[in-house]
């Protein structure tokens, strides 16, 4: 099917940039489908195109089309049932924990005191327990929220938690009480697609937002540096 670029440029105010992006996405998708599944290099890893209708590239697609394979057969989550979704959710959780593990390693090596909370743990004074307190939740100086996600819904929830922590910090400052620094360590496509939320998060944390690439600067550029051991 051919698409007329002029249609996009005159409907809904779409710009030439949008046309270029959509074209690039379609070209990348067609290229991937044409190549089919490639051999994975790690044991236990399965290429996401290694399935009945795409494994051999266009030959597989042509076969299912010419033989009128029912669409329901191609819905692999429905075919395999909940076990497939459970596996996907489990892998997603592991990916999300990568950032927390990296922070924990960084603070441990630098001998900066911290308290990492458990999942769904309740901490007095907080609606939801942050991921990290330094030095502890009794008298926090730095609070860290961490997440890697490809899901924009999860990213939205994490941003909401960070904004709530920032509001608590601001309230303490107005009342003249000791306040904590709010730090966000985030990464993944889920945050990349929520630009307005990212803007709010950067403002709320006063610029204390770190990604996987900049995590090495976490201690130096936050109040965590106050807890480094004295030489």
PDB file of C-alpha atoms in Angstrom:
ATOM      1  CA  UNK A   1       0.000   0.000   0.000  1.00  0.00           C
ATOM      2  CA  UNK A   2       1.346   3.423  -0.965  1.00  0.00           C
ATOM      3  CA  UNK A   3       0.897   6.442   1.256  1.00  0.00           C
ATOM      4  CA  UNK A   4       0.571   9.949  -0.074  1.00  0.00           C
ATOM      5  CA  UNK A   5       2.778  12.289   2.053  1.00  0.00           C
ATOM      6  CA  UNK A   6       0.588  15.218   1.027  1.00  0.00           C
ATOM      7  CA  UNK A   7      -2.289  13.653   2.955  1.00  0.00           C
ATOM      8  CA  UNK A   8      -0.344  13.842   6.214  1.00  0.00           C
ATOM      9  CA  UNK A   9       0.820  17.397   5.586  1.00  0.00           C
ATOM     10  CA  UNK A  10      -2.726  18.712   5.184  1.00  0.00           C
ATOM     11  CA  UNK A  11      -4.571  16.721   7.860  1.00  0.00           C
ATOM     12  CA  UNK A  12      -4.498  17.516  11.592  1.00  0.00           C
ATOM     13  CA  UNK A  13      -1.576  19.926  11.256  1.00  0.00           C
ATOM     14  CA  UNK A  14       0.946  17.093  10.907  1.00  0.00           C
ATOM     15  CA  UNK A  15       4.367  18.339   9.905  1.00  0.00           C
ATOM     16  CA  UNK A  16       6.970  17.020   7.522  1.00  0.00           C
ATOM     17  CA  UNK A  17       8.855  15.791  10.592  1.00  0.00           C
ATOM     18  CA  UNK A  18       5.947  13.506  11.477  1.00  0.00           C
ATOM     19  CA  UNK A  19       5.873  12.135   7.938  1.00  0.00           C
ATOM     20  CA  UNK A  20       9.597  11.461   8.123  1.00  0.00           C
ATOM     21  CA  UNK A  21       9.286   9.651  11.450  1.00  0.00           C
ATOM     22  CA  UNK A  22       6.353   7.512  10.306  1.00  0.00           C
ATOM     23  CA  UNK A  23       8.214   6.645   7.103  1.00  0.00           C
ATOM     24  CA  UNK A  24      11.314   5.656   9.088  1.00  0.00           C
ATOM     25  CA  UNK A  25       9.221   3.450  11.397  1.00  0.00           C
ATOM     26  CA  UNK A  26       7.541   1.720   8.453  1.00  0.00           C
ATOM     27  CA  UNK A  27      10.868   1.162   6.707  1.00  0.00           C
ATOM     28  CA  UNK A  28      12.410  -0.299   9.875  1.00  0.00           C
ATOM     29  CA  UNK A  29       9.410  -2.598  10.385  1.00  0.00           C
ATOM     30  CA  UNK A  30       9.503  -3.805   6.772  1.00  0.00           C
ATOM     31  CA  UNK A  31      13.251  -4.428   6.999  1.00  0.00           C
ATOM     32  CA  UNK A  32      12.845  -6.471  10.200  1.00  0.00           C
ATOM     33  CA  UNK A  33      10.002  -8.529   8.740  1.00  0.00           C
ATOM     34  CA  UNK A  34      11.969  -9.126   5.556  1.00  0.00           C
ATOM     35  CA  UNK A  35      14.997 -10.431   7.487  1.00  0.00           C
ATOM     36  CA  UNK A  36      12.995 -12.638   9.853  1.00  0.00           C
ATOM     37  CA  UNK A  37      14.415 -14.099  13.056  1.00  0.00           C
ATOM     38  CA  UNK A  38      18.182 -13.978  13.464  1.00  0.00           C
ATOM     39  CA  UNK A  39      20.162 -16.477  15.498  1.00  0.00           C
ATOM     40  CA  UNK A  40      20.548 -15.397  19.130  1.00  0.00           C
ATOM     41  CA  UNK A  41      23.954 -15.498  20.776  1.00  0.00           C
ATOM     42  CA  UNK A  42      22.819 -16.227  24.343  1.00  0.00           C
ATOM     43  CA  UNK A  43      21.409 -19.482  25.675  1.00  0.00           C
ATOM     44  CA  UNK A  44      17.757 -19.282  26.600  1.00  0.00           C
ATOM     45  CA  UNK A  45      17.144 -16.149  24.545  1.00  0.00           C
ATOM     46  CA  UNK A  46      14.420 -16.273  21.895  1.00  0.00           C
ATOM     47  CA  UNK A  47      14.192 -13.742  19.081  1.00  0.00           C
ATOM     48  CA  UNK A  48      10.781 -12.088  19.114  1.00  0.00           C
ATOM     49  CA  UNK A  49      10.337 -12.848  15.387  1.00  0.00           C
ATOM     50  CA  UNK A  50      11.083 -16.551  15.911  1.00  0.00           C
ATOM     51  CA  UNK A  51       7.468 -17.560  15.383  1.00  0.00           C
ATOM     52  CA  UNK A  52       5.345 -19.260  12.771  1.00  0.00           C
ATOM     53  CA  UNK A  53       4.414 -16.224  10.668  1.00  0.00           C
ATOM     54  CA  UNK A  54       7.745 -14.311  10.706  1.00  0.00           C
ATOM     55  CA  UNK A  55      10.574 -16.762  11.356  1.00  0.00           C
ATOM     56  CA  UNK A  56      11.675 -17.050   7.718  1.00  0.00           C
ATOM     57  CA  UNK A  57      10.989 -13.455   6.775  1.00  0.00           C
ATOM     58  CA  UNK A  58       8.794 -12.794   3.761  1.00  0.00           C
ATOM     59  CA  UNK A  59       8.552 -16.513   2.988  1.00  0.00           C
ATOM     60  CA  UNK A  60       6.759 -17.088   6.298  1.00  0.00           C
ATOM     61  CA  UNK A  61       4.474 -14.101   5.816  1.00  0.00           C
ATOM     62  CA  UNK A  62       3.639 -15.177   2.276  1.00  0.00           C
ATOM     63  CA  UNK A  63       2.864 -18.730   3.433  1.00  0.00           C
ATOM     64  CA  UNK A  64       0.383 -17.744   6.157  1.00  0.00           C
ATOM     65  CA  UNK A  65      -1.242 -15.282   3.784  1.00  0.00           C
ATOM     66  CA  UNK A  66      -1.649 -17.695   0.903  1.00  0.00           C
ATOM     67  CA  UNK A  67      -2.923 -20.494   3.150  1.00  0.00           C
ATOM     68  CA  UNK A  68      -5.380 -18.279   5.004  1.00  0.00           C
ATOM     69  CA  UNK A  69      -4.031 -19.053   8.484  1.00  0.00           C
ATOM     70  CA  UNK A  70      -6.630 -17.809  11.007  1.00  0.00           C
ATOM     71  CA  UNK A  71      -5.680 -14.595  12.769  1.00  0.00           C
ATOM     72  CA  UNK A  72      -6.323 -16.200  16.174  1.00  0.00           C
ATOM     73  CA  UNK A  73      -3.433 -18.586  15.519  1.00  0.00           C
ATOM     74  CA  UNK A  74      -1.074 -15.616  15.333  1.00  0.00           C
ATOM     75  CA  UNK A  75      -2.115 -14.144  18.694  1.00  0.00           C
ATOM     76  CA  UNK A  76       0.640 -15.815  20.664  1.00  0.00           C
ATOM     77  CA  UNK A  77      -0.345 -14.541  24.091  1.00  0.00           C
ATOM     78  CA  UNK A  78      -3.818 -15.989  23.551  1.00  0.00           C
ATOM     79  CA  UNK A  79      -2.363 -19.189  22.134  1.00  0.00           C
ATOM     80  CA  UNK A  80       0.121 -19.751  24.954  1.00  0.00           C
ATOM     81  CA  UNK A  81      -2.103 -18.322  27.661  1.00  0.00           C
ATOM     82  CA  UNK A  82      -1.054 -16.528  30.819  1.00  0.00           C
ATOM     83  CA  UNK A  83       2.359 -18.290  31.111  1.00  0.00           C
ATOM     84  CA  UNK A  84       3.683 -16.148  28.263  1.00  0.00           C
ATOM     85  CA  UNK A  85       2.418 -12.937  29.863  1.00  0.00           C
ATOM     86  CA  UNK A  86       3.831 -14.035  33.228  1.00  0.00           C
ATOM     87  CA  UNK A  87       7.233 -14.528  31.641  1.00  0.00           C
ATOM     88  CA  UNK A  88       7.042 -11.110  29.985  1.00  0.00           C
ATOM     89  CA  UNK A  89       6.019  -9.438  33.243  1.00  0.00           C
ATOM     90  CA  UNK A  90       8.789 -11.214  35.123  1.00  0.00           C
ATOM     91  CA  UNK A  91      11.438 -10.062  32.667  1.00  0.00           C
ATOM     92  CA  UNK A  92      10.031  -6.532  32.817  1.00  0.00           C
ATOM     93  CA  UNK A  93      10.417  -6.530  36.606  1.00  0.00           C
ATOM     94  CA  UNK A  94      14.030  -7.671  36.317  1.00  0.00           C
ATOM     95  CA  UNK A  95      14.757  -4.857  33.885  1.00  0.00           C
ATOM     96  CA  UNK A  96      13.159  -2.380  36.265  1.00  0.00           C
ATOM     97  CA  UNK A  97      15.404  -3.574  39.114  1.00  0.00           C
ATOM     98  CA  UNK A  98      18.597  -2.979  37.133  1.00  0.00           C
ATOM     99  CA  UNK A  99      18.754   0.695  38.135  1.00  0.00           C
ATOM    100  CA  UNK A 100      18.162  -0.056  41.811  1.00  0.00           C
ATOM    101  CA  UNK A 101      20.916  -2.670  41.808  1.00  0.00           C
ATOM    102  CA  UNK A 102      23.325  -0.239  40.139  1.00  0.00           C
ATOM    103  CA  UNK A 103      22.593   2.449  42.750  1.00  0.00           C
ATOM    104  CA  UNK A 104      23.019  -0.038  45.569  1.00  0.00           C
ATOM    105  CA  UNK A 105      26.404  -1.118  44.197  1.00  0.00           C
ATOM    106  CA  UNK A 106      27.516   2.487  43.684  1.00  0.00           C
ATOM    107  CA  UNK A 107      26.657   3.548  47.239  1.00  0.00           C
ATOM    108  CA  UNK A 108      28.123   0.406  48.776  1.00  0.00           C
ATOM    109  CA  UNK A 109      31.471   0.804  46.998  1.00  0.00           C
ATOM    110  CA  UNK A 110      31.642   4.490  48.009  1.00  0.00           C
ATOM    111  CA  UNK A 111      30.687   3.530  51.604  1.00  0.00           C
ATOM    112  CA  UNK A 112      27.777   5.960  51.618  1.00  0.00           C
ATOM    113  CA  UNK A 113      25.160   4.892  54.189  1.00  0.00           C
ATOM    114  CA  UNK A 114      21.728   4.118  52.801  1.00  0.00           C
ATOM    115  CA  UNK A 115      18.581   2.144  53.417  1.00  0.00           C
ATOM    116  CA  UNK A 116      16.951   0.377  50.488  1.00  0.00           C
ATOM    117  CA  UNK A 117      13.275  -0.275  51.047  1.00  0.00           C
ATOM    118  CA  UNK A 118      11.479  -3.493  50.208  1.00  0.00           C
ATOM    119  CA  UNK A 119       8.677  -3.774  47.677  1.00  0.00           C
ATOM    120  CA  UNK A 120       5.357  -2.481  49.063  1.00  0.00           C
ATOM    121  CA  UNK A 121       7.020  -1.631  52.383  1.00  0.00           C
ATOM    122  CA  UNK A 122       5.267   0.895  54.606  1.00  0.00           C
ATOM    123  CA  UNK A 123       7.334   3.789  55.988  1.00  0.00           C
ATOM    124  CA  UNK A 124       5.857   6.204  58.515  1.00  0.00           C
ATOM    125  CA  UNK A 125       5.255   9.656  57.053  1.00  0.00           C
ATOM    126  CA  UNK A 126       5.223   8.495  53.421  1.00  0.00           C
ATOM    127  CA  UNK A 127       2.250   7.430  51.312  1.00  0.00           C
ATOM    128  CA  UNK A 128       4.595   5.119  49.406  1.00  0.00           C
ATOM    129  CA  UNK A 129       8.088   4.235  50.521  1.00  0.00           C
ATOM    130  CA  UNK A 130      10.818   5.691  48.277  1.00  0.00           C
ATOM    131  CA  UNK A 131      13.389   3.275  46.898  1.00  0.00           C
ATOM    132  CA  UNK A 132      16.338   4.657  48.890  1.00  0.00           C
ATOM    133  CA  UNK A 133      16.929   6.780  51.990  1.00  0.00           C
ATOM    134  CA  UNK A 134      20.299   8.281  52.978  1.00  0.00           C
ATOM    135  CA  UNK A 135      21.281   7.878  55.672  1.00  0.00           C
ATOM    136  CA  UNK A 136      17.927   6.408  56.809  1.00  0.00           C
ATOM    137  CA  UNK A 137      14.186   7.077  56.977  1.00  0.00           C
ATOM    138  CA  UNK A 138      14.415   8.569  60.493  1.00  0.00           C
ATOM    139  CA  UNK A 139      16.339  11.649  59.356  1.00  0.00           C
ATOM    140  CA  UNK A 140      16.574  11.508  55.550  1.00  0.00           C
ATOM    141  CA  UNK A 141      18.946  13.850  53.770  1.00  0.00           C
ATOM    142  CA  UNK A 142      18.598  12.297  50.313  1.00  0.00           C
ATOM    143  CA  UNK A 143      15.678  10.326  48.908  1.00  0.00           C
ATOM    144  CA  UNK A 144      16.095   8.426  45.649  1.00  0.00           C
ATOM    145  CA  UNK A 145      13.424   7.079  43.339  1.00  0.00           C
ATOM    146  CA  UNK A 146      14.725   4.691  40.672  1.00  0.00           C
ATOM    147  CA  UNK A 147      13.204   2.988  37.648  1.00  0.00           C
ATOM    148  CA  UNK A 148      13.940   1.686  34.164  1.00  0.00           C
ATOM    149  CA  UNK A 149      10.808   1.044  32.136  1.00  0.00           C
ATOM    150  CA  UNK A 150       9.582   0.794  28.574  1.00  0.00           C
ATOM    151  CA  UNK A 151       5.994   1.309  29.710  1.00  0.00           C
ATOM    152  CA  UNK A 152       4.821   4.924  29.730  1.00  0.00           C
ATOM    153  CA  UNK A 153       2.117   4.087  32.279  1.00  0.00           C
ATOM    154  CA  UNK A 154       4.735   2.890  34.756  1.00  0.00           C
ATOM    155  CA  UNK A 155       6.806   5.982  33.987  1.00  0.00           C
ATOM    156  CA  UNK A 156       3.801   8.212  34.684  1.00  0.00           C
ATOM    157  CA  UNK A 157       3.262   6.562  38.072  1.00  0.00           C
ATOM    158  CA  UNK A 158       6.915   6.987  39.003  1.00  0.00           C
ATOM    159  CA  UNK A 159       6.855  10.667  38.038  1.00  0.00           C
ATOM    160  CA  UNK A 160       3.755  11.158  40.208  1.00  0.00           C
ATOM    161  CA  UNK A 161       5.585   9.666  43.184  1.00  0.00           C
ATOM    162  CA  UNK A 162       8.563  11.940  42.606  1.00  0.00           C
ATOM    163  CA  UNK A 163       6.344  15.020  42.375  1.00  0.00           C
ATOM    164  CA  UNK A 164       4.676  14.019  45.648  1.00  0.00           C
ATOM    165  CA  UNK A 165       8.065  13.716  47.364  1.00  0.00           C
ATOM    166  CA  UNK A 166       9.057  17.123  46.023  1.00  0.00           C
ATOM    167  CA  UNK A 167       5.851  18.595  47.467  1.00  0.00           C
ATOM    168  CA  UNK A 168       6.711  17.079  50.864  1.00  0.00           C
ATOM    169  CA  UNK A 169      10.188  18.615  50.647  1.00  0.00           C
ATOM    170  CA  UNK A 170       8.761  22.030  49.799  1.00  0.00           C
ATOM    171  CA  UNK A 171       6.325  21.831  52.711  1.00  0.00           C
ATOM    172  CA  UNK A 172       9.155  21.075  55.121  1.00  0.00           C
ATOM    173  CA  UNK A 173      11.157  23.994  53.792  1.00  0.00           C
ATOM    174  CA  UNK A 174       8.236  26.402  54.240  1.00  0.00           C
ATOM    175  CA  UNK A 175       7.810  25.241  57.824  1.00  0.00           C
ATOM    176  CA  UNK A 176      11.506  25.681  58.540  1.00  0.00           C
ATOM    177  CA  UNK A 177      12.054  21.976  59.176  1.00  0.00           C
ATOM    178  CA  UNK A 178      15.044  19.975  57.855  1.00  0.00           C
ATOM    179  CA  UNK A 179      14.258  18.974  54.282  1.00  0.00           C
ATOM    180  CA  UNK A 180      15.567  16.207  52.092  1.00  0.00           C
ATOM    181  CA  UNK A 181      16.905  16.287  48.556  1.00  0.00           C
ATOM    182  CA  UNK A 182      14.794  14.418  45.976  1.00  0.00           C
ATOM    183  CA  UNK A 183      16.787  12.518  43.347  1.00  0.00           C
ATOM    184  CA  UNK A 184      15.434  10.615  40.342  1.00  0.00           C
ATOM    185  CA  UNK A 185      17.403   7.844  38.630  1.00  0.00           C
ATOM    186  CA  UNK A 186      15.370   6.841  35.605  1.00  0.00           C
ATOM    187  CA  UNK A 187      15.811   5.439  32.124  1.00  0.00           C
ATOM    188  CA  UNK A 188      13.985   3.593  29.367  1.00  0.00           C
ATOM    189  CA  UNK A 189      11.581   4.346  26.550  1.00  0.00           C
ATOM    190  CA  UNK A 190       8.701   4.840  28.981  1.00  0.00           C
ATOM    191  CA  UNK A 191      10.247   8.055  30.254  1.00  0.00           C
ATOM    192  CA  UNK A 192      11.454   9.150  26.831  1.00  0.00           C
ATOM    193  CA  UNK A 193       7.949   9.383  25.416  1.00  0.00           C
ATOM    194  CA  UNK A 194       6.603  11.464  28.323  1.00  0.00           C
ATOM    195  CA  UNK A 195       8.433  14.702  27.698  1.00  0.00           C
ATOM    196  CA  UNK A 196       6.081  16.941  29.665  1.00  0.00           C
ATOM    197  CA  UNK A 197       6.369  14.644  32.675  1.00  0.00           C
ATOM    198  CA  UNK A 198      10.152  14.652  32.330  1.00  0.00           C
ATOM    199  CA  UNK A 199      10.132  18.439  32.312  1.00  0.00           C
ATOM    200  CA  UNK A 200       8.071  18.502  35.520  1.00  0.00           C
ATOM    201  CA  UNK A 201      10.351  15.929  37.127  1.00  0.00           C
ATOM    202  CA  UNK A 202      13.515  17.877  36.311  1.00  0.00           C
ATOM    203  CA  UNK A 203      11.962  21.007  37.805  1.00  0.00           C
ATOM    204  CA  UNK A 204      10.668  19.185  40.886  1.00  0.00           C
ATOM    205  CA  UNK A 205      14.050  17.562  41.620  1.00  0.00           C
ATOM    206  CA  UNK A 206      15.870  20.826  40.862  1.00  0.00           C
ATOM    207  CA  UNK A 207      17.861  19.131  38.146  1.00  0.00           C
ATOM    208  CA  UNK A 208      18.768  16.019  40.130  1.00  0.00           C
ATOM    209  CA  UNK A 209      17.786  13.531  37.432  1.00  0.00           C
ATOM    210  CA  UNK A 210      20.231  10.817  36.398  1.00  0.00           C
ATOM    211  CA  UNK A 211      20.108   8.152  33.697  1.00  0.00           C
ATOM    212  CA  UNK A 212      22.088   4.943  33.328  1.00  0.00           C
ATOM    213  CA  UNK A 213      24.770   6.861  31.420  1.00  0.00           C
ATOM    214  CA  UNK A 214      25.143   9.593  34.046  1.00  0.00           C
ATOM    215  CA  UNK A 215      24.709   7.447  37.152  1.00  0.00           C
ATOM    216  CA  UNK A 216      28.454   7.616  37.806  1.00  0.00           C
ATOM    217  CA  UNK A 217      27.971  11.294  38.703  1.00  0.00           C
ATOM    218  CA  UNK A 218      25.207  10.596  41.235  1.00  0.00           C
ATOM    219  CA  UNK A 219      27.239  10.983  44.431  1.00  0.00           C
ATOM    220  CA  UNK A 220      29.370  13.922  43.295  1.00  0.00           C
ATOM    221  CA  UNK A 221      26.424  16.075  42.217  1.00  0.00           C
ATOM    222  CA  UNK A 222      24.001  15.400  45.070  1.00  0.00           C
ATOM    223  CA  UNK A 223      24.078  15.678  48.849  1.00  0.00           C
ATOM    224  CA  UNK A 224      25.183  12.058  48.909  1.00  0.00           C
ATOM    225  CA  UNK A 225      28.702  13.493  48.727  1.00  0.00           C
ATOM    226  CA  UNK A 226      28.238  14.747  52.322  1.00  0.00           C
ATOM    227  CA  UNK A 227      28.296  11.140  53.501  1.00  0.00           C
ATOM    228  CA  UNK A 228      31.544  10.075  51.859  1.00  0.00           C
ATOM    229  CA  UNK A 229      34.049   8.758  54.400  1.00  0.00           C
ATOM    230  CA  UNK A 230      36.608  11.307  55.581  1.00  0.00           C
ATOM    231  CA  UNK A 231      40.041  10.504  54.136  1.00  0.00           C
TER     232      UNK A 231
END
